[in-house]
């Protein structure tokens, strides 16, 4: 059996890091972990190829080679999946689609004949049998969420690792919280299911053996969703690092209550964690209560951020505009919060009602959903697929101007300085890769000579070298990704 796995091209967005990739001689930020994991569950004797369209073009010959084509994607891949469906139809190849986009929105794909909805582990056996007999059904789904302790390591051998900035692995699925807008809990549930520490170490080791030395994104929805399991994992990562001399660094997502356990944060840093993404959403308590993000309400969010930064973690943050409780003062409040907390990488998006979420149901009940409203990346203005309480034009204009001011050179470097002041360079030092060094040299030219904000850039370099020379490498990385965010902000 010949199976072609296709990952559609991701449009330029906040997370794509598109404007940085060229500078560090990479083609994509992350490879498709879902497809690599499914590939590992297919029979070993099958011939499997992967085409990541962020890295290479997909040819008709590649599609014709396959008995089946499999695709996976997220909201941003909607158009790419439709295009692929059309190409498969023209070339008479059967397409099987899975992943987050079709799991909650397969009804929008009448052009696709076969779907795997939800997690594949409980479905793969039946699917393989049907593929072999040529009797593939329209839909595969299971009411039972799979145990993840049997999930094999991803098939890294299907990739050319050199094209990627970061490698993804997964330790857990699911989150115990209940944010109204979140579709993670719709897909993966409230009870976090975790791999065993040995399983994750085996995945890291397989990456190391494949030659990976750089950043690894532990793509859990909430790394501390099952904190006891995370606590058992950390000492094993530390021991593995010592045993193998691995230089990998880690980035993950976690809820803000991580700040309540400083000892745990220190252990994360010791294990090689460098950055965490926290969903702050908003400094407005009314909006937090409205979206049921209650874990963010009983605390001083700026203080929690500083506590996390003081352990050596860089805190990246997600922020949302468009809650019913938001008034016109929210733009200034978001700006002040982000600047004061030193959240350098601040992803501000517009609220979108994802299918299957409690928010989607509420807005449907209230008659506020926009029929056939396209749902894009949440930095895409089309994300706002419902009638907001605030005047739509004021909201969209306020959003645009907030993002542009956050990434204006002077504001951005000021925020980066705040972070460097709050932070302490602890934990194992990462070896600078050739591509990072290359990126640093190019950024000196790009940001220091070519682009607007030159003066702010050189001032940032000078103050860092004078006051925090040990953090110069981090400062240069922040300057470089700031360039990407600025370009994204300018395009809004
Ligand atoms: S904390 Fe994050 S992952 Fe958990 S429910 Fe809220 S938004 Fe979703």
Coordinates of C-alpha atoms and ligand atoms in Angstrom, one line a residue:
X1 CA 0.0 0.0 0.0
X2 CA 1.3 3.4 -0.9
X3 CA 0.1 6.4 1.2
X4 CA 0.9 10.0 0.6
X5 CA 0.5 12.3 3.6
X6 CA 0.1 15.9 2.8
X7 CA 0.3 18.9 5.1
X8 CA -1.2 22.0 3.4
X9 CA 0.7 25.3 3.2
X10 CA 0.0 27.6 6.2
X11 CA -0.7 31.2 5.3
X12 CA 1.6 33.8 6.8
X13 CA 0.5 34.4 10.4
X14 CA 1.8 35.2 13.8
X15 CA 2.9 31.6 14.4
X16 CA 4.3 30.9 11.0
X17 CA 7.4 33.0 11.7
X18 CA 7.5 33.4 8.0
X19 CA 9.6 36.6 8.0
X20 CA 12.2 35.0 10.2
X21 CA 12.5 31.7 8.4
X22 CA 14.4 33.0 5.4
X23 CA 16.9 34.8 7.7
X24 CA 17.8 31.5 9.5
X25 CA 17.7 29.4 6.3
X26 CA 14.6 27.4 7.4
X27 CA 11.4 26.7 5.5
X28 CA 8.9 26.1 8.2
X29 CA 8.4 26.7 11.9
X30 CA 7.1 23.2 12.7
X31 CA 6.4 19.9 10.9
X32 CA 3.0 18.2 11.1
X33 CA 3.1 16.2 14.3
X34 CA -0.4 14.6 13.8
X35 CA 0.5 13.1 10.4
X36 CA 3.9 11.9 11.7
X37 CA 2.2 10.1 14.5
X38 CA -0.5 8.6 12.3
X39 CA 2.3 7.4 10.0
X40 CA 3.9 5.6 12.9
X41 CA 0.6 3.7 13.5
X42 CA 0.3 2.5 9.9
X43 CA 1.7 -1.0 9.0
X44 CA 5.5 -0.8 8.8
X45 CA 5.4 -2.6 5.4
X46 CA 3.4 0.2 3.8
X47 CA 5.2 2.7 1.8
X48 CA 4.6 6.2 3.2
X49 CA 5.7 9.5 1.9
X50 CA 5.1 12.9 3.5
X51 CA 4.8 16.2 1.6
X52 CA 4.8 19.3 3.8
X53 CA 3.7 22.0 1.4
X54 CA 5.4 24.6 3.6
X55 CA 8.7 22.9 2.6
X56 CA 8.1 21.7 -0.9
X57 CA 5.6 21.8 -3.7
X58 CA 3.2 19.0 -4.2
X59 CA 3.3 17.5 -7.7
X60 CA 0.6 15.6 -9.6
X61 CA 3.2 12.8 -9.9
X62 CA 3.3 12.4 -6.1
X63 CA -0.4 12.2 -5.9
X64 CA -0.6 9.7 -8.7
X65 CA 2.0 7.5 -7.0
X66 CA -0.3 7.0 -4.0
X67 CA -3.1 4.5 -3.5
X68 CA -4.5 6.9 -0.8
X69 CA -3.8 10.5 0.1
X70 CA -4.2 11.6 3.7
X71 CA -4.4 15.2 4.9
X72 CA -4.6 16.9 8.2
X73 CA -4.9 20.6 9.0
X74 CA -6.2 23.4 11.2
X75 CA -8.5 26.3 10.5
X76 CA -5.9 28.1 8.5
X77 CA -5.6 25.2 6.1
X78 CA -9.2 25.3 5.0
X79 CA -8.5 26.6 1.5
X80 CA -5.5 24.3 1.1
X81 CA -7.5 21.2 2.0
X82 CA -10.2 22.2 -0.6
X83 CA -7.5 22.6 -3.2
X84 CA -6.1 19.2 -2.4
X85 CA -9.5 17.6 -2.6
X86 CA -10.0 19.0 -6.0
X87 CA -6.6 17.8 -7.2
X88 CA -7.3 14.3 -5.8
X89 CA -10.7 14.3 -7.6
X90 CA -9.0 15.2 -10.9
X91 CA -6.4 12.5 -10.5
X92 CA -8.9 9.9 -9.2
X93 CA -7.2 9.4 -5.8
X94 CA -9.1 8.8 -2.6
X95 CA -8.5 11.5 0.1
X96 CA -8.8 10.7 3.8
X97 CA -9.0 13.8 6.0
X98 CA -8.4 14.1 9.7
X99 CA -7.1 16.7 12.2
X100 CA -8.7 19.5 14.2
X101 CA -10.4 21.3 11.2
X102 CA -12.4 18.4 9.9
X103 CA -13.1 17.0 13.4
X104 CA -15.3 19.9 14.3
X105 CA -16.2 21.1 10.8
X106 CA -16.4 18.1 8.3
X107 CA -19.8 19.3 7.1
X108 CA -18.0 22.1 5.3
X109 CA -16.1 19.6 3.1
X110 CA -18.7 17.9 0.8
X111 CA -15.8 17.5 -1.6
X112 CA -14.1 14.9 0.7
X113 CA -15.3 11.3 0.9
X114 CA -13.5 10.0 3.9
X115 CA -13.0 11.5 7.4
X116 CA -11.3 10.4 10.5
X117 CA -12.8 12.5 13.3
X118 CA -11.1 13.0 16.6
X119 CA -8.0 11.1 17.7
X120 CA -6.9 8.3 15.4
X121 CA -5.6 5.7 17.9
X122 CA -8.9 3.8 18.4
X123 CA -9.8 4.0 14.8
X124 CA -6.6 3.1 13.0
X125 CA -7.0 -0.6 13.0
X126 CA -10.4 -0.4 11.3
X127 CA -9.2 2.2 8.8
X128 CA -6.2 0.1 7.9
X129 CA -8.4 -3.0 7.3
X130 CA -10.8 -1.0 5.2
X131 CA -8.0 0.6 3.2
X132 CA -6.6 -2.9 2.5
X133 CA -9.9 -4.2 1.4
X134 CA -10.7 -1.0 -0.6
X135 CA -13.9 -0.4 1.4
X136 CA -13.1 2.8 3.1
X137 CA -16.1 4.3 5.0
X138 CA -17.3 7.9 4.9
X139 CA -16.6 8.5 8.6
X140 CA -14.5 7.0 11.4
X141 CA -15.1 8.2 14.9
X142 CA -15.1 6.8 18.4
X143 CA -17.0 8.0 21.5
X144 CA -14.0 6.8 23.6
X145 CA -11.0 9.0 23.9
X146 CA -7.9 6.8 23.5
X147 CA -5.3 6.0 26.1
X148 CA -2.2 7.8 24.9
X149 CA 0.3 5.4 26.6
X150 CA 0.4 3.3 23.5
X151 CA 1.1 6.1 21.0
X152 CA 4.4 5.3 19.2
X153 CA 7.1 7.9 18.6
X154 CA 6.5 10.0 15.4
X155 CA 8.1 9.0 12.1
X156 CA 10.9 11.6 12.1
X157 CA 12.5 9.6 9.2
X158 CA 9.8 11.0 6.9
X159 CA 11.2 14.5 7.3
X160 CA 14.2 16.5 6.5
X161 CA 14.7 18.0 9.9
X162 CA 17.0 20.7 8.6
X163 CA 14.1 22.6 7.1
X164 CA 12.4 23.2 10.5
X165 CA 12.9 25.8 13.2
X166 CA 11.4 23.7 16.0
X167 CA 10.4 20.0 16.5
X168 CA 7.1 19.2 18.2
X169 CA 6.4 16.4 20.7
X170 CA 3.3 15.8 22.8
X171 CA 3.2 14.6 26.4
X172 CA -0.5 15.1 27.3
X173 CA -3.9 15.9 25.7
X174 CA -6.8 17.8 27.3
X175 CA -7.1 20.5 29.9
X176 CA -9.1 20.6 33.2
X177 CA -10.3 24.1 32.6
X178 CA -13.4 25.2 30.8
X179 CA -12.8 28.4 28.8
X180 CA -15.9 29.2 26.8
X181 CA -14.1 29.9 23.5
X182 CA -11.8 26.9 23.6
X183 CA -12.2 23.9 21.3
X184 CA -9.3 21.9 22.9
X185 CA -11.6 20.6 25.5
X186 CA -14.2 19.8 22.9
X187 CA -11.7 17.6 21.0
X188 CA -9.6 16.3 23.9
X189 CA -11.7 16.6 27.0
X190 CA -11.2 17.9 30.5
X191 CA -9.3 14.9 31.9
X192 CA -5.7 15.3 30.7
X193 CA -4.4 12.0 29.4
X194 CA -0.6 11.6 29.6
X195 CA 2.1 9.5 28.1
X196 CA 4.5 7.8 30.4
X197 CA 7.8 9.6 31.1
X198 CA 9.6 6.7 29.4
X199 CA 7.5 7.3 26.3
X200 CA 8.3 11.0 26.1
X201 CA 12.0 10.3 26.8
X202 CA 12.0 7.7 24.0
X203 CA 10.5 10.4 21.6
X204 CA 13.2 12.9 22.7
X205 CA 15.9 10.3 22.3
X206 CA 14.6 9.4 18.8
X207 CA 14.8 13.1 17.9
X208 CA 18.3 13.3 19.3
X209 CA 19.4 10.3 17.4
X210 CA 17.9 11.8 14.3
X211 CA 20.4 14.7 14.8
X212 CA 18.1 17.3 16.4
X213 CA 19.9 19.7 18.8
X214 CA 17.6 22.7 18.9
X215 CA 14.2 23.8 20.3
X216 CA 11.5 21.3 21.0
X217 CA 7.9 22.4 21.4
X218 CA 6.0 20.2 23.8
X219 CA 2.6 21.0 22.2
X220 CA 0.4 20.1 25.1
X221 CA -2.7 22.1 25.6
X222 CA -1.7 22.7 29.2
X223 CA 1.6 21.1 30.3
X224 CA 0.4 21.3 34.0
X225 CA -3.1 20.0 33.2
X226 CA -2.0 16.9 35.1
X227 CA 0.7 18.4 37.3
X228 CA 1.5 15.2 39.1
X229 CA 2.4 13.5 35.8
X230 CA 4.5 16.6 34.8
X231 CA 6.2 16.5 38.1
X232 CA 7.2 12.9 37.5
X233 CA 8.4 13.7 34.0
X234 CA 10.8 16.6 34.9
X235 CA 13.4 14.6 36.9
X236 CA 13.5 12.1 34.0
X237 CA 14.2 14.8 31.4
X238 CA 17.0 16.2 33.7
X239 CA 18.5 12.7 34.0
X240 CA 18.2 12.1 30.3
X241 CA 20.0 15.4 29.5
X242 CA 22.8 14.6 31.9
X243 CA 23.1 11.1 30.4
X244 CA 23.1 12.1 26.8
X245 CA 24.5 15.7 26.9
X246 CA 21.5 16.8 24.9
X247 CA 21.4 20.5 24.2
X248 CA 17.7 20.7 23.3
X249 CA 15.6 23.5 24.8
X250 CA 11.9 23.3 25.4
X251 CA 8.9 25.5 24.9
X252 CA 5.3 24.6 26.0
X253 CA 1.9 26.0 26.9
X254 CA 0.7 26.2 30.5
X255 CA -2.1 27.9 32.5
X256 CA -1.0 30.9 34.6
X257 CA -1.4 29.0 37.9
X258 CA 2.0 27.6 37.1
X259 CA 3.3 30.8 38.8
X260 CA 1.9 29.4 42.1
X261 CA 4.6 26.7 42.2
X262 CA 8.0 28.3 41.9
X263 CA 9.8 25.2 42.8
X264 CA 8.2 23.4 39.9
X265 CA 9.2 26.3 37.6
X266 CA 12.8 26.1 38.7
X267 CA 12.7 22.4 37.9
X268 CA 11.3 23.1 34.5
X269 CA 14.1 25.5 33.8
X270 CA 16.7 23.0 35.0
X271 CA 15.1 20.5 32.6
X272 CA 15.7 22.9 29.7
X273 CA 12.4 24.8 29.5
X274 CA 13.1 28.2 28.0
X275 CA 9.7 29.6 27.1
X276 CA 6.0 29.1 28.0
X277 CA 2.9 30.3 26.3
X278 CA 0.2 31.5 28.7
X279 CA -3.4 32.3 27.7
X280 CA -3.9 35.6 29.6
X281 CA -6.7 36.6 27.2
X282 CA -7.5 39.9 29.0
X283 CA -6.8 42.0 32.0
X284 CA -10.5 42.7 32.4
X285 CA -11.9 40.6 35.2
X286 CA -15.5 41.0 33.8
X287 CA -14.3 39.5 30.5
X288 CA -12.5 36.7 32.2
X289 CA -15.6 35.8 34.2
X290 CA -17.7 36.0 31.0
X291 CA -15.4 33.5 29.2
X292 CA -15.1 31.3 32.3
X293 CA -11.3 31.7 32.5
X294 CA -11.7 31.8 36.2
X295 CA -8.1 30.6 36.9
X296 CA -6.9 34.0 35.7
X297 CA -9.3 36.0 38.0
X298 CA -8.0 35.5 41.5
X299 CA -4.6 36.9 41.0
X300 CA -2.5 39.8 39.9
X301 CA -1.6 38.7 36.4
X302 CA 1.4 41.1 36.1
X303 CA 2.8 39.8 39.3
X304 CA 2.3 36.2 38.2
X305 CA 4.1 36.9 35.0
X306 CA 7.1 38.5 36.8
X307 CA 7.3 35.5 39.1
X308 CA 7.5 33.2 36.1
X309 CA 10.1 35.4 34.4
X310 CA 12.2 35.5 37.6
X311 CA 12.7 31.7 37.4
X312 CA 14.3 32.1 33.9
X313 CA 11.2 31.3 31.8
X314 CA 10.3 33.7 29.0
X315 CA 6.5 34.2 29.1
X316 CA 4.7 34.5 25.8
X317 CA 1.1 35.4 26.0
X318 CA -2.2 35.1 24.1
X319 CA -4.7 38.0 24.3
X320 CA -8.2 38.3 23.0
X321 CA -10.4 41.3 22.1
X322 CA -14.1 41.2 21.4
X323 CA -15.7 39.9 24.6
X324 CA -19.2 41.2 25.4
X325 CA -17.8 42.9 28.5
X326 CA -15.1 44.8 26.6
X327 CA -15.6 48.5 26.3
X328 CA -13.5 51.0 24.4
X329 CA -11.1 51.3 27.3
X330 CA -10.0 47.7 26.7
X331 CA -7.4 48.6 24.0
X332 CA -5.5 50.8 26.4
X333 CA -5.8 48.3 29.2
X334 CA -4.4 45.5 27.0
X335 CA -1.6 47.7 25.9
X336 CA -0.6 48.7 29.4
X337 CA -0.8 45.1 30.7
X338 CA 1.4 43.7 27.9
X339 CA 4.0 46.5 28.3
X340 CA 4.1 46.4 32.1
X341 CA 4.4 42.6 32.3
X342 CA 7.2 42.4 29.7
X343 CA 5.3 39.7 27.6
X344 CA 7.5 40.4 24.5
X345 CA 5.7 37.9 22.3
X346 CA 2.1 38.9 22.7
X347 CA -0.3 37.3 20.3
X348 CA -3.4 39.5 20.3
X349 CA -6.3 38.1 18.4
X350 CA -10.0 38.7 17.8
X351 CA -12.5 36.4 19.5
X352 CA -13.8 33.7 17.1
X353 CA -16.6 31.3 17.8
X354 CA -15.1 27.9 16.9
X355 CA -17.6 25.2 16.0
X356 CA -18.5 22.9 18.9
X357 CA -17.5 25.4 21.7
X358 CA -19.8 26.7 24.4
X359 CA -19.3 30.2 22.9
X360 CA -20.5 29.0 19.5
X361 CA -23.7 27.5 21.1
X362 CA -24.4 30.6 23.2
X363 CA -24.0 32.9 20.2
X364 CA -26.2 30.7 18.1
X365 CA -28.9 30.8 20.8
X366 CA -28.6 34.5 20.9
X367 CA -28.9 34.7 17.1
X368 CA -25.5 36.5 16.8
X369 CA -23.5 34.1 14.6
X370 CA -22.9 35.3 11.1
X371 CA -24.2 32.7 8.7
X372 CA -21.4 31.2 6.7
X373 CA -19.0 33.5 8.5
X374 CA -15.5 32.5 7.5
X375 CA -13.4 31.6 10.4
X376 CA -9.7 32.4 9.9
X377 CA -6.6 32.6 12.0
X378 CA -7.5 34.7 15.1
X379 CA -5.3 37.5 13.8
X380 CA -7.3 37.4 10.6
X381 CA -10.1 40.0 10.8
X382 CA -12.5 37.3 9.5
X383 CA -12.1 35.5 12.9
X384 CA -14.9 37.7 14.2
X385 CA -17.7 35.4 12.9
X386 CA -20.4 36.8 15.2
X387 CA -22.0 40.2 16.0
X388 CA -19.9 41.7 18.8
X389 CA -21.5 43.9 21.5
X390 CA -19.0 46.7 20.7
X391 CA -19.4 48.5 17.4
X392 CA -17.7 46.3 14.9
X393 CA -15.7 49.0 13.2
X394 CA -14.5 50.4 16.5
X395 CA -13.4 46.9 17.6
X396 CA -11.6 46.1 14.4
X397 CA -9.9 49.5 14.2
X398 CA -9.0 49.4 17.9
X399 CA -7.5 45.9 17.4
X400 CA -5.4 46.9 14.4
X401 CA -4.0 49.9 16.1
X402 CA -3.3 48.0 19.3
X403 CA -1.3 45.4 17.4
X404 CA 0.6 48.0 15.4
X405 CA 1.5 50.0 18.5
X406 CA 2.6 46.9 20.4
X407 CA 5.1 46.0 17.6
X408 CA 6.3 49.5 16.8
X409 CA 10.1 49.3 17.3
X410 CA 10.3 51.7 20.3
X411 CA 7.5 50.0 22.2
X412 CA 8.7 46.5 21.3
X413 CA 12.3 47.1 22.5
X414 CA 11.1 48.8 25.6
X415 CA 9.0 45.7 26.4
X416 CA 11.9 43.4 25.6
X417 CA 14.1 45.4 28.1
X418 CA 11.4 45.0 30.8
X419 CA 11.5 41.2 30.2
X420 CA 15.3 41.1 30.3
X421 CA 15.2 43.1 33.6
X422 CA 12.6 40.7 35.1
X423 CA 14.3 37.6 33.9
X424 CA 17.4 35.7 35.1
X425 CA 19.4 33.6 32.6
X426 CA 19.2 30.3 34.5
X427 CA 19.1 26.7 33.3
X428 CA 21.3 24.9 30.8
X429 CA 22.7 27.1 28.1
X430 CA 21.8 26.2 24.6
X431 CA 24.6 26.0 22.0
X432 CA 24.1 28.5 19.3
X433 CA 23.3 26.7 16.1
X434 CA 24.8 27.8 12.8
X435 CA 21.4 29.0 11.6
X436 CA 20.9 31.1 14.8
X437 CA 24.3 32.7 14.3
X438 CA 23.5 33.3 10.7
X439 CA 20.1 34.9 11.7
X440 CA 21.9 37.1 14.2
X441 CA 24.3 38.4 11.6
X442 CA 21.5 39.0 9.1
X443 CA 19.4 40.7 11.8
X444 CA 22.2 43.2 12.5
X445 CA 22.1 44.2 8.9
X446 CA 18.3 44.1 8.5
X447 CA 17.3 45.7 11.7
X448 CA 20.4 47.9 12.2
X449 CA 20.8 49.3 8.7
X450 CA 17.9 48.5 6.5
X451 CA 14.6 48.8 8.5
X452 CA 12.8 51.5 10.3
X453 CA 13.5 51.5 14.0
X454 CA 17.3 51.4 13.5
X455 CA 18.0 53.8 16.3
X456 CA 15.8 51.8 18.8
X457 CA 17.5 48.6 17.7
X458 CA 21.0 49.9 18.3
X459 CA 20.0 51.4 21.7
X460 CA 18.5 48.0 22.6
X461 CA 21.8 46.3 21.6
X462 CA 23.9 48.8 23.5
X463 CA 21.9 48.7 26.8
X464 CA 21.8 44.9 26.7
X465 CA 25.6 44.6 26.1
X466 CA 26.3 47.1 28.9
X467 CA 23.8 45.9 31.5
X468 CA 23.0 42.2 30.6
X469 CA 25.7 40.8 28.4
X470 CA 24.8 37.3 29.3
X471 CA 21.4 37.9 27.8
X472 CA 22.6 39.2 24.5
X473 CA 21.8 36.1 22.6
X474 CA 18.2 36.1 23.9
X475 CA 18.0 39.8 23.1
X476 CA 19.0 39.2 19.5
X477 CA 16.5 36.4 19.1
X478 CA 13.8 38.7 20.4
X479 CA 14.9 41.5 18.0
X480 CA 14.7 39.0 15.1
X481 CA 11.2 37.6 15.9
X482 CA 10.0 41.2 16.6
X483 CA 10.8 41.9 12.9
X484 CA 8.4 39.1 11.9
X485 CA 5.6 40.3 14.3
X486 CA 6.0 43.9 13.0
X487 CA 5.6 42.7 9.4
X488 CA 2.5 40.7 10.4
X489 CA 1.1 43.8 12.3
X490 CA 1.8 46.0 9.3
X491 CA -0.2 43.7 7.1
X492 CA -3.4 43.9 9.2
Ligands
LIG1 S1 -6.8 26.9 29.9 FE1 -6.3 27.0 27.7 S2 -6.5 24.9 27.0 FE2 -7.5 25.0 29.0 S3 -9.7 25.3 28.5 FE3 -8.7 27.3 28.8 S4 -8.0 28.0 26.7 FE4 -8.5 25.8 26.6

